[in-house]
Each structure stands twice: as C-alpha cells, then as structure tokens.
Amino acid sequence: MGRRLLSDNQEEYLRSIIPGRYRKEIVAKFNERFSPAVILTVPRLKAWMNNRHVSSGLTGQFPKGHVPANKGKHPGSAPGSVATQFKKGQRPLNKVVVGTEVVKDDGYLWRKTAEPNVWKQVHRLNYEKEYGKIPSGHVIMFADGNRLHVQLDNLVLVTKRQMLEMNRKGLINHDASLTRTGLSLAKLNIGMYDRTKERSRQMGGRK
C-alpha cells in the first residue's frame, strides 16, 4: 500500500471544505491552513476526490438565468491589490521549504531538494538512494501503475525499450504481480524479435 500523503486530520478538514466549493477555492483554503508542510494542487485534489468518490455537489455550470457579478465591469485591479503586490527581491510568504513534496501536473510526486527552486521526482530519489544512479537508457516503472506509490517495492528498473513494449501491449496492470509477469513477457517478445531480425540478417548475408 502506498504512503498516504495526507494525515487523518488533513483529510477530515479537506472533506469539510469541499461541499459547495470549486477546486481552486478548496486548494487555496487548504493550503492557507497547512502550507508549507503540505501543498495541495488542483490535479492532486482532483485525483484524491476521484479515488474516494467525493463530490463538491457543483456541476461547473451556472444555473439558467444567472448574471455574472462582474458583467459590464472593467477587470482592473482589486482595491488594495497594489499594496500587496510583490516588490523586486521580495520572497513570497508561502515560499516552500526544502523537503516539501507536491504532486505536479505530470502526475508525479516531486520533492524540493535545494534552494532556490530545485525539485526532483521522489520515486527516482528513493531508487537512487538504495541502488545508485539510474543507468542511461533506463527508467523506473511503477509496478501497480500508481505514480504516487513511490516505495521501493513498487519501483522496477526497466529499459526504455521494455517500457515501450509494455505500453504498446497494455502490460502494465494495477496488480503489481501481473505487471511483473507482463515485464517478463515484454522481455521475451523483445528477445524473439531480436533473434528473428538477426536470423534474417544472417540469411540475407548468405545470398
């Protein structure tokens, strides 16, 4: 089972602020309370809500006859906004600290590893800490297909060619054991293809 990204207290609070709110509003409210220890993003919230079948009750559409509050108004700057704009050299108040982990738009878990803004994928950090640098031409595959399950027992080193074969043949499964079986099949397919190609090359050379 993957490591939980939110504590019971954080999940309880998150559930309490979801009803009747849009995702951006939920994210802003959550981060206001728990940042920088935990940073929530809209994609991460969407995945969390989908996995737990949680709904805000909003359809994303305005009801029939709704008139926007800013209709006919020039957007301009909000009152007092000039005073709160960042000045050159000023650090944002919500600047995250080294060690903070967030799920970015690519669906991977990232960790801030150094200042001023150095981030690395957590699954690669975990693998390289245990086994050393990932060899060239290789990638890390998630055995259960879950990019947020970054524990070592779910990380599998494969070649880019093996990964391509598994994606092409749909061999990556939510069941880690089936994915590992799929990897064996991918290796077999690649081996058979290479032997056939080599045999054809040799036969062509004999003509």
mmCIF file of N, CA, C and O in Angstrom, residues 63-151:
data_model
loop_
_atom_site.group_PDB
_atom_site.id
_atom_site.type_symbol
_atom_site.label_atom_id
_atom_site.label_comp_id
_atom_site.label_asym_id
_atom_site.label_seq_id
_atom_site.Cartn_x
_atom_site.Cartn_y
_atom_site.Cartn_z
ATOM 1 N N PRO A 63 -26.455 28.284 -13.116
ATOM 2 C CA PRO A 63 -27.870 27.976 -13.307
ATOM 3 C C PRO A 63 -28.478 28.895 -14.349
ATOM 4 O O PRO A 63 -27.998 29.999 -14.588
ATOM 5 N N LYS A 64 -29.556 28.449 -14.988
ATOM 6 C CA LYS A 64 -30.219 29.206 -16.033
ATOM 7 C C LYS A 64 -30.653 30.569 -15.488
ATOM 8 O O LYS A 64 -31.253 30.678 -14.426
ATOM 9 N N GLY A 65 -30.349 31.646 -16.232
ATOM 10 C CA GLY A 65 -30.731 32.989 -15.813
ATOM 11 C C GLY A 65 -29.702 33.681 -14.941
ATOM 12 O O GLY A 65 -29.892 34.829 -14.548
ATOM 13 N N HIS A 66 -28.578 32.983 -14.653
ATOM 14 C CA HIS A 66 -27.553 33.574 -13.784
ATOM 15 C C HIS A 66 -26.872 34.744 -14.482
ATOM 16 O O HIS A 66 -26.523 34.675 -15.657
ATOM 17 N N VAL A 67 -26.676 35.847 -13.774
ATOM 18 C CA VAL A 67 -25.979 37.018 -14.310
ATOM 19 C C VAL A 67 -24.672 37.187 -13.547
ATOM 20 O O VAL A 67 -24.680 37.358 -12.319
ATOM 21 N N PRO A 68 -23.517 37.114 -14.236
ATOM 22 C CA PRO A 68 -22.220 37.264 -13.554
ATOM 23 C C PRO A 68 -22.144 38.573 -12.790
ATOM 24 O O PRO A 68 -22.624 39.611 -13.264
ATOM 25 N N ALA A 69 -21.539 38.545 -11.617
ATOM 26 C CA ALA A 69 -21.451 39.744 -10.774
ATOM 27 C C ALA A 69 -20.623 40.828 -11.420
ATOM 28 O O ALA A 69 -20.812 42.018 -11.143
ATOM 29 N N ASN A 70 -19.651 40.434 -12.289
ATOM 30 C CA ASN A 70 -18.779 41.437 -12.898
ATOM 31 C C ASN A 70 -19.191 41.801 -14.318
ATOM 32 O O ASN A 70 -18.398 42.351 -15.073
ATOM 33 N N LYS A 71 -20.435 41.474 -14.698
ATOM 34 C CA LYS A 71 -20.889 41.777 -16.055
ATOM 35 C C LYS A 71 -20.834 43.281 -16.311
ATOM 36 O O LYS A 71 -21.374 44.079 -15.539
ATOM 37 N N GLY A 72 -20.194 43.680 -17.411
ATOM 38 C CA GLY A 72 -20.124 45.087 -17.788
ATOM 39 C C GLY A 72 -19.080 45.881 -17.050
ATOM 40 O O GLY A 72 -18.925 47.072 -17.278
ATOM 41 N N LYS A 73 -18.337 45.234 -16.132
ATOM 42 C CA LYS A 73 -17.333 45.950 -15.360
ATOM 43 C C LYS A 73 -15.949 45.714 -15.937
ATOM 44 O O LYS A 73 -15.639 44.637 -16.421
ATOM 45 N N HIS A 74 -15.100 46.716 -15.856
ATOM 46 C CA HIS A 74 -13.709 46.566 -16.285
ATOM 47 C C HIS A 74 -12.962 45.779 -15.222
ATOM 48 O O HIS A 74 -13.097 46.056 -14.035
ATOM 49 N N PRO A 75 -12.187 44.759 -15.642
ATOM 50 C CA PRO A 75 -11.500 43.935 -14.644
ATOM 51 C C PRO A 75 -10.623 44.740 -13.698
ATOM 52 O O PRO A 75 -10.742 44.641 -12.486
ATOM 53 N N GLY A 76 -9.743 45.587 -14.246
ATOM 54 C CA GLY A 76 -8.901 46.452 -13.422
ATOM 55 C C GLY A 76 -8.170 45.710 -12.322
ATOM 56 O O GLY A 76 -8.002 44.514 -12.349
ATOM 57 N N SER A 77 -7.758 46.406 -11.310
ATOM 58 C CA SER A 77 -7.087 45.836 -10.146
ATOM 59 C C SER A 77 -8.021 45.890 -8.959
ATOM 60 O O SER A 77 -8.748 46.860 -8.774
ATOM 61 N N ALA A 78 -7.991 44.864 -8.173
ATOM 62 C CA ALA A 78 -8.837 44.834 -6.989
ATOM 63 C C ALA A 78 -8.373 45.891 -6.006
ATOM 64 O O ALA A 78 -7.175 46.196 -5.915
ATOM 65 N N PRO A 79 -9.317 46.495 -5.255
ATOM 66 C CA PRO A 79 -8.935 47.524 -4.264
ATOM 67 C C PRO A 79 -7.871 47.017 -3.303
ATOM 68 O O PRO A 79 -8.000 45.927 -2.752
ATOM 69 N N GLY A 80 -6.815 47.776 -3.146
ATOM 70 C CA GLY A 80 -5.762 47.392 -2.223
ATOM 71 C C GLY A 80 -4.750 46.424 -2.795
ATOM 72 O O GLY A 80 -3.792 46.061 -2.124
ATOM 73 N N SER A 81 -4.967 45.994 -4.069
ATOM 74 C CA SER A 81 -4.064 44.984 -4.622
ATOM 75 C C SER A 81 -2.668 45.526 -4.849
ATOM 76 O O SER A 81 -1.691 44.805 -4.751
ATOM 77 N N VAL A 82 -2.553 46.816 -5.182
ATOM 78 C CA VAL A 82 -1.235 47.403 -5.443
ATOM 79 C C VAL A 82 -0.358 47.290 -4.211
ATOM 80 O O VAL A 82 0.831 47.002 -4.286
ATOM 81 N N ALA A 83 -0.951 47.461 -3.053
ATOM 82 C CA ALA A 83 -0.177 47.429 -1.814
ATOM 83 C C ALA A 83 0.326 46.031 -1.503
ATOM 84 O O ALA A 83 1.298 45.862 -0.782
ATOM 85 N N THR A 84 -0.349 45.010 -2.065
ATOM 86 C CA THR A 84 0.039 43.630 -1.744
ATOM 87 C C THR A 84 0.863 42.981 -2.842
ATOM 88 O O THR A 84 1.224 41.822 -2.728
ATOM 89 N N GLN A 85 1.147 43.698 -3.927
ATOM 90 C CA GLN A 85 1.954 43.134 -4.991
ATOM 91 C C GLN A 85 3.399 42.964 -4.517
ATOM 92 O O GLN A 85 3.906 43.763 -3.739
ATOM 93 N N PHE A 86 4.070 41.915 -5.046
ATOM 94 C CA PHE A 86 5.450 41.655 -4.653
ATOM 95 C C PHE A 86 6.379 42.704 -5.231
ATOM 96 O O PHE A 86 6.252 43.122 -6.371
ATOM 97 N N LYS A 87 7.324 43.124 -4.425
ATOM 98 C CA LYS A 87 8.354 44.040 -4.879
ATOM 99 C C LYS A 87 9.574 43.232 -5.293
ATOM 100 O O LYS A 87 9.753 42.094 -4.881
ATOM 101 N N LYS A 88 10.428 43.833 -6.120
ATOM 102 C CA LYS A 88 11.627 43.168 -6.596
ATOM 103 C C LYS A 88 12.476 42.705 -5.422
ATOM 104 O O LYS A 88 12.783 43.475 -4.516
ATOM 105 N N GLY A 89 12.856 41.412 -5.454
ATOM 106 C CA GLY A 89 13.684 40.861 -4.395
ATOM 107 C C GLY A 89 12.904 40.347 -3.201
ATOM 108 O O GLY A 89 13.468 39.740 -2.295
ATOM 109 N N GLN A 90 11.588 40.573 -3.173
ATOM 110 C CA GLN A 90 10.774 40.117 -2.037
ATOM 111 C C GLN A 90 10.443 38.646 -2.196
ATOM 112 O O GLN A 90 10.107 38.188 -3.280
ATOM 113 N N ARG A 91 10.519 37.871 -1.136
ATOM 114 C CA ARG A 91 10.212 36.443 -1.168
ATOM 115 C C ARG A 91 8.740 36.230 -0.838
ATOM 116 O O ARG A 91 8.223 36.808 0.113
ATOM 117 N N PRO A 92 8.030 35.406 -1.624
ATOM 118 C CA PRO A 92 6.619 35.123 -1.340
ATOM 119 C C PRO A 92 6.455 34.563 0.064
ATOM 120 O O PRO A 92 7.287 33.790 0.546
ATOM 121 N N LEU A 93 5.364 34.914 0.708
ATOM 122 C CA LEU A 93 5.126 34.440 2.065
ATOM 123 C C LEU A 93 4.924 32.939 2.124
ATOM 124 O O LEU A 93 5.192 32.301 3.141
ATOM 125 N N ASN A 94 4.406 32.377 1.023
ATOM 126 C CA ASN A 94 4.146 30.941 1.010
ATOM 127 C C ASN A 94 5.266 30.151 0.346
ATOM 128 O O ASN A 94 5.057 29.048 -0.124
ATOM 129 N N LYS A 95 6.461 30.723 0.295
ATOM 130 C CA LYS A 95 7.616 30.026 -0.292
ATOM 131 C C LYS A 95 7.833 28.724 0.449
ATOM 132 O O LYS A 95 7.927 28.694 1.668
ATOM 133 N N VAL A 96 7.927 27.625 -0.300
ATOM 134 C CA VAL A 96 8.014 26.312 0.339
ATOM 135 C C VAL A 96 9.441 26.016 0.777
ATOM 136 O O VAL A 96 10.408 26.493 0.188
ATOM 137 N N VAL A 97 9.568 25.209 1.800
ATOM 138 C CA VAL A 97 10.874 24.873 2.352
ATOM 139 C C VAL A 97 11.416 23.619 1.689
ATOM 140 O O VAL A 97 10.670 22.834 1.092
ATOM 141 N N VAL A 98 12.709 23.410 1.787
ATOM 142 C CA VAL A 98 13.340 22.193 1.275
ATOM 143 C C VAL A 98 12.732 20.989 2.000
ATOM 144 O O VAL A 98 12.575 20.994 3.214
ATOM 145 N N GLY A 99 12.388 19.965 1.237
ATOM 146 C CA GLY A 99 11.748 18.780 1.800
ATOM 147 C C GLY A 99 10.262 18.718 1.514
ATOM 148 O O GLY A 99 9.631 17.673 1.686
ATOM 149 N N THR A 100 9.688 19.828 1.059
ATOM 150 C CA THR A 100 8.267 19.855 0.708
ATOM 151 C C THR A 100 8.007 18.951 -0.489
ATOM 152 O O THR A 100 8.799 18.916 -1.431
ATOM 153 N N GLU A 101 6.903 18.210 -0.467
ATOM 154 C CA GLU A 101 6.529 17.333 -1.568
ATOM 155 C C GLU A 101 5.189 17.776 -2.143
ATOM 156 O O GLU A 101 4.262 18.084 -1.395
ATOM 157 N N VAL A 102 5.117 17.808 -3.472
ATOM 158 C CA VAL A 102 3.873 18.170 -4.151
ATOM 159 C C VAL A 102 3.681 17.254 -5.353
ATOM 160 O O VAL A 102 4.638 16.706 -5.898
ATOM 161 N N VAL A 103 2.421 17.092 -5.757
ATOM 162 C CA VAL A 103 2.115 16.374 -6.985
ATOM 163 C C VAL A 103 1.949 17.423 -8.078
ATOM 164 O O VAL A 103 1.060 18.267 -8.006
ATOM 165 N N LYS A 104 2.799 17.367 -9.081
ATOM 166 C CA LYS A 104 2.734 18.350 -10.156
ATOM 167 C C LYS A 104 1.765 17.878 -11.240
ATOM 168 O O LYS A 104 1.182 16.797 -11.167
ATOM 169 N N ASP A 105 1.608 18.720 -12.267
ATOM 170 C CA ASP A 105 0.639 18.427 -13.319
ATOM 171 C C ASP A 105 0.959 17.156 -14.098
ATOM 172 O O ASP A 105 0.080 16.601 -14.760
ATOM 173 N N ASP A 106 2.205 16.687 -14.045
ATOM 174 C CA ASP A 106 2.557 15.454 -14.750
ATOM 175 C C ASP A 106 2.118 14.202 -13.985
ATOM 176 O O ASP A 106 2.288 13.083 -14.468
ATOM 177 N N GLY A 107 1.554 14.396 -12.785
ATOM 178 C CA GLY A 107 1.060 13.256 -12.012
ATOM 179 C C GLY A 107 2.099 12.611 -11.125
ATOM 180 O O GLY A 107 1.786 11.684 -10.368
ATOM 181 N N TYR A 108 3.352 13.110 -11.154
ATOM 182 C CA TYR A 108 4.415 12.554 -10.328
ATOM 183 C C TYR A 108 4.554 13.350 -9.028
ATOM 184 O O TYR A 108 4.239 14.543 -8.978
ATOM 185 N N LEU A 109 5.052 12.663 -7.997
ATOM 186 C CA LEU A 109 5.340 13.303 -6.722
ATOM 187 C C LEU A 109 6.748 13.877 -6.778
ATOM 188 O O LEU A 109 7.700 13.160 -7.081
ATOM 189 N N TRP A 110 6.875 15.184 -6.491
ATOM 190 C CA TRP A 110 8.169 15.867 -6.536
ATOM 191 C C TRP A 110 8.527 16.370 -5.143
ATOM 192 O O TRP A 110 7.647 16.709 -4.353
ATOM 193 N N ARG A 111 9.833 16.448 -4.870
ATOM 194 C CA ARG A 111 10.317 16.958 -3.587
ATOM 195 C C ARG A 111 11.305 18.090 -3.843
ATOM 196 O O ARG A 111 12.179 17.980 -4.717
ATOM 197 N N LYS A 112 11.153 19.155 -3.074
ATOM 198 C CA LYS A 112 12.130 20.240 -3.173
ATOM 199 C C LYS A 112 13.386 19.807 -2.442
ATOM 200 O O LYS A 112 13.357 19.507 -1.255
ATOM 201 N N THR A 113 14.514 19.795 -3.169
ATOM 202 C CA THR A 113 15.756 19.272 -2.596
ATOM 203 C C THR A 113 16.790 20.343 -2.294
ATOM 204 O O THR A 113 17.756 20.076 -1.582
ATOM 205 N N ALA A 114 16.620 21.530 -2.849
ATOM 206 C CA ALA A 114 17.605 22.590 -2.607
ATOM 207 C C ALA A 114 17.012 23.930 -3.014
ATOM 208 O O ALA A 114 16.031 24.003 -3.752
ATOM 209 N N GLU A 115 17.624 24.978 -2.508
ATOM 210 C CA GLU A 115 17.237 26.329 -2.887
ATOM 211 C C GLU A 115 18.020 26.735 -4.140
ATOM 212 O O GLU A 115 19.092 26.187 -4.402
ATOM 213 N N PRO A 116 17.527 27.654 -4.976
ATOM 214 C CA PRO A 116 16.283 28.372 -4.686
ATOM 215 C C PRO A 116 15.036 27.623 -5.127
ATOM 216 O O PRO A 116 13.981 27.806 -4.570
ATOM 217 N N ASN A 117 15.146 26.753 -6.134
ATOM 218 C CA ASN A 117 13.938 26.098 -6.625
ATOM 219 C C ASN A 117 14.286 24.793 -7.332
ATOM 220 O O ASN A 117 13.946 24.576 -8.495
ATOM 221 N N VAL A 118 14.980 23.915 -6.608
ATOM 222 C CA VAL A 118 15.419 22.641 -7.183
ATOM 223 C C VAL A 118 14.470 21.536 -6.730
ATOM 224 O O VAL A 118 14.325 21.293 -5.532
ATOM 225 N N TRP A 119 13.832 20.868 -7.694
ATOM 226 C CA TRP A 119 12.872 19.803 -7.399
ATOM 227 C C TRP A 119 13.286 18.530 -8.118
ATOM 228 O O TRP A 119 13.811 18.575 -9.224
ATOM 229 N N LYS A 120 13.047 17.382 -7.478
ATOM 230 C CA LYS A 120 13.335 16.094 -8.104
ATOM 231 C C LYS A 120 12.178 15.138 -7.836
ATOM 232 O O LYS A 120 11.492 15.240 -6.825
ATOM 233 N N GLN A 121 11.986 14.199 -8.758
ATOM 234 C CA GLN A 121 10.915 13.212 -8.597
ATOM 235 C C GLN A 121 11.267 12.270 -7.445
ATOM 236 O O GLN A 121 12.375 11.731 -7.375
ATOM 237 N N VAL A 122 10.302 12.063 -6.560
ATOM 238 C CA VAL A 122 10.558 11.302 -5.334
ATOM 239 C C VAL A 122 10.883 9.844 -5.640
ATOM 240 O O VAL A 122 11.735 9.244 -4.978
ATOM 241 N N HIS A 123 10.222 9.249 -6.636
ATOM 242 C CA HIS A 123 10.495 7.837 -6.916
ATOM 243 C C HIS A 123 11.936 7.634 -7.386
ATOM 244 O O HIS A 123 12.573 6.632 -7.039
ATOM 245 N N ARG A 124 12.470 8.587 -8.140
ATOM 246 C CA ARG A 124 13.867 8.484 -8.562
ATOM 247 C C ARG A 124 14.814 8.674 -7.380
ATOM 248 O O ARG A 124 15.835 7.968 -7.266
ATOM 249 N N LEU A 125 14.480 9.606 -6.494
ATOM 250 C CA LEU A 125 15.298 9.810 -5.298
ATOM 251 C C LEU A 125 15.340 8.548 -4.450
ATOM 252 O O LEU A 125 16.408 8.134 -3.973
ATOM 253 N N ASN A 126 14.180 7.922 -4.249
ATOM 254 C CA ASN A 126 14.111 6.715 -3.421
ATOM 255 C C ASN A 126 14.914 5.577 -4.041
ATOM 256 O O ASN A 126 15.641 4.858 -3.342
ATOM 257 N N TYR A 127 14.796 5.415 -5.364
ATOM 258 C CA TYR A 127 15.509 4.322 -6.034
ATOM 259 C C TYR A 127 17.016 4.552 -5.981
ATOM 260 O O TYR A 127 17.779 3.637 -5.637
ATOM 261 N N GLU A 128 17.450 5.758 -6.304
ATOM 262 C CA GLU A 128 18.885 6.030 -6.364
ATOM 263 C C GLU A 128 19.533 6.005 -4.977
ATOM 264 O O GLU A 128 20.717 5.689 -4.847
ATOM 265 N N LYS A 129 18.759 6.324 -3.941
ATOM 266 C CA LYS A 129 19.282 6.253 -2.580
ATOM 267 C C LYS A 129 19.635 4.819 -2.216
ATOM 268 O O LYS A 129 20.611 4.549 -1.508
ATOM 269 N N GLU A 130 18.861 3.874 -2.728
ATOM 270 C CA GLU A 130 19.063 2.458 -2.391
ATOM 271 C C GLU A 130 20.012 1.753 -3.364
ATOM 272 O O GLU A 130 20.846 0.957 -2.967
ATOM 273 N N TYR A 131 19.894 2.066 -4.659
ATOM 274 C CA TYR A 131 20.616 1.291 -5.669
ATOM 275 C C TYR A 131 21.642 2.091 -6.480
ATOM 276 O O TYR A 131 22.352 1.517 -7.305
ATOM 277 N N GLY A 132 21.710 3.376 -6.264
ATOM 278 C CA GLY A 132 22.654 4.171 -7.039
ATOM 279 C C GLY A 132 21.991 4.792 -8.259
ATOM 280 O O GLY A 132 20.804 4.614 -8.519
ATOM 281 N N LYS A 133 22.767 5.514 -9.028
ATOM 282 C CA LYS A 133 22.274 6.271 -10.176
ATOM 283 C C LYS A 133 21.576 5.363 -11.180
ATOM 284 O O LYS A 133 22.045 4.262 -11.472
ATOM 285 N N ILE A 134 20.473 5.848 -11.711
ATOM 286 C CA ILE A 134 19.722 5.102 -12.722
ATOM 287 C C ILE A 134 20.536 5.080 -14.009
ATOM 288 O O ILE A 134 20.929 6.145 -14.510
ATOM 289 N N PRO A 135 20.805 3.888 -14.567
ATOM 290 C CA PRO A 135 21.643 3.804 -15.774
ATOM 291 C C PRO A 135 21.017 4.526 -16.957
ATOM 292 O O PRO A 135 19.792 4.641 -17.060
ATOM 293 N N SER A 136 21.864 4.979 -17.859
ATOM 294 C CA SER A 136 21.384 5.626 -19.076
ATOM 295 C C SER A 136 20.548 4.635 -19.884
ATOM 296 O O SER A 136 20.865 3.448 -19.957
ATOM 297 N N GLY A 137 19.470 5.116 -20.475
ATOM 298 C CA GLY A 137 18.610 4.249 -21.277
ATOM 299 C C GLY A 137 17.600 3.474 -20.467
ATOM 300 O O GLY A 137 16.888 2.622 -21.007
ATOM 301 N N HIS A 138 17.533 3.751 -19.172
ATOM 302 C CA HIS A 138 16.605 3.051 -18.291
ATOM 303 C C HIS A 138 15.636 4.052 -17.638
ATOM 304 O O HIS A 138 15.928 5.235 -17.521
ATOM 305 N N VAL A 139 14.499 3.545 -17.209
ATOM 306 C CA VAL A 139 13.509 4.342 -16.489
ATOM 307 C C VAL A 139 12.976 3.507 -15.332
ATOM 308 O O VAL A 139 13.192 2.292 -15.267
ATOM 309 N N ILE A 140 12.287 4.183 -14.424
ATOM 310 C CA ILE A 140 11.674 3.491 -13.298
ATOM 311 C C ILE A 140 10.181 3.304 -13.584
ATOM 312 O O ILE A 140 9.475 4.257 -13.887
ATOM 313 N N MET A 141 9.728 2.066 -13.480
ATOM 314 C CA MET A 141 8.320 1.744 -13.712
ATOM 315 C C MET A 141 7.632 1.492 -12.367
ATOM 316 O O MET A 141 8.227 0.944 -11.445
ATOM 317 N N PHE A 142 6.376 1.924 -12.256
ATOM 318 C CA PHE A 142 5.580 1.669 -11.056
ATOM 319 C C PHE A 142 4.834 0.351 -11.256
ATOM 320 O O PHE A 142 3.989 0.249 -12.149
ATOM 321 N N ALA A 143 5.143 -0.641 -10.438
ATOM 322 C CA ALA A 143 4.595 -1.978 -10.642
ATOM 323 C C ALA A 143 3.071 -1.991 -10.633
ATOM 324 O O ALA A 143 2.441 -2.751 -11.381
ATOM 325 N N ASP A 144 2.446 -1.157 -9.794
ATOM 326 C CA ASP A 144 0.985 -1.140 -9.729
ATOM 327 C C ASP A 144 0.376 -0.014 -10.562
ATOM 328 O O ASP A 144 -0.821 0.249 -10.492
ATOM 329 N N GLY A 145 1.212 0.683 -11.346
ATOM 330 C CA GLY A 145 0.721 1.741 -12.215
ATOM 331 C C GLY A 145 0.412 3.045 -11.503
ATOM 332 O O GLY A 145 -0.011 4.010 -12.131
ATOM 333 N N ASN A 146 0.642 3.099 -10.194
ATOM 334 C CA ASN A 146 0.312 4.286 -9.394
ATOM 335 C C ASN A 146 1.565 5.131 -9.210
ATOM 336 O O ASN A 146 2.488 4.745 -8.484
ATOM 337 N N ARG A 147 1.589 6.307 -9.826
ATOM 338 C CA ARG A 147 2.764 7.170 -9.764
ATOM 339 C C ARG A 147 3.005 7.756 -8.381
ATOM 340 O O ARG A 147 4.081 8.301 -8.116
ATOM 341 N N LEU A 148 2.014 7.669 -7.513
ATOM 342 C CA LEU A 148 2.183 8.195 -6.157
ATOM 343 C C LEU A 148 2.643 7.127 -5.182
ATOM 344 O O LEU A 148 2.938 7.428 -4.024
ATOM 345 N N HIS A 149 2.719 5.880 -5.634
ATOM 346 C CA HIS A 149 3.200 4.772 -4.791
ATOM 347 C C HIS A 149 4.708 4.661 -5.030
ATOM 348 O O HIS A 149 5.162 3.924 -5.895
ATOM 349 N N VAL A 150 5.487 5.431 -4.256
ATOM 350 C CA VAL A 150 6.915 5.609 -4.540
ATOM 351 C C VAL A 150 7.822 4.760 -3.648
ATOM 352 O O VAL A 150 9.023 4.996 -3.582
ATOM 353 N N GLN A 151 7.237 3.752 -2.962
ATOM 354 C CA GLN A 151 8.059 2.886 -2.130
ATOM 355 C C GLN A 151 8.879 1.933 -3.008
ATOM 356 O O GLN A 151 8.492 1.595 -4.132
#
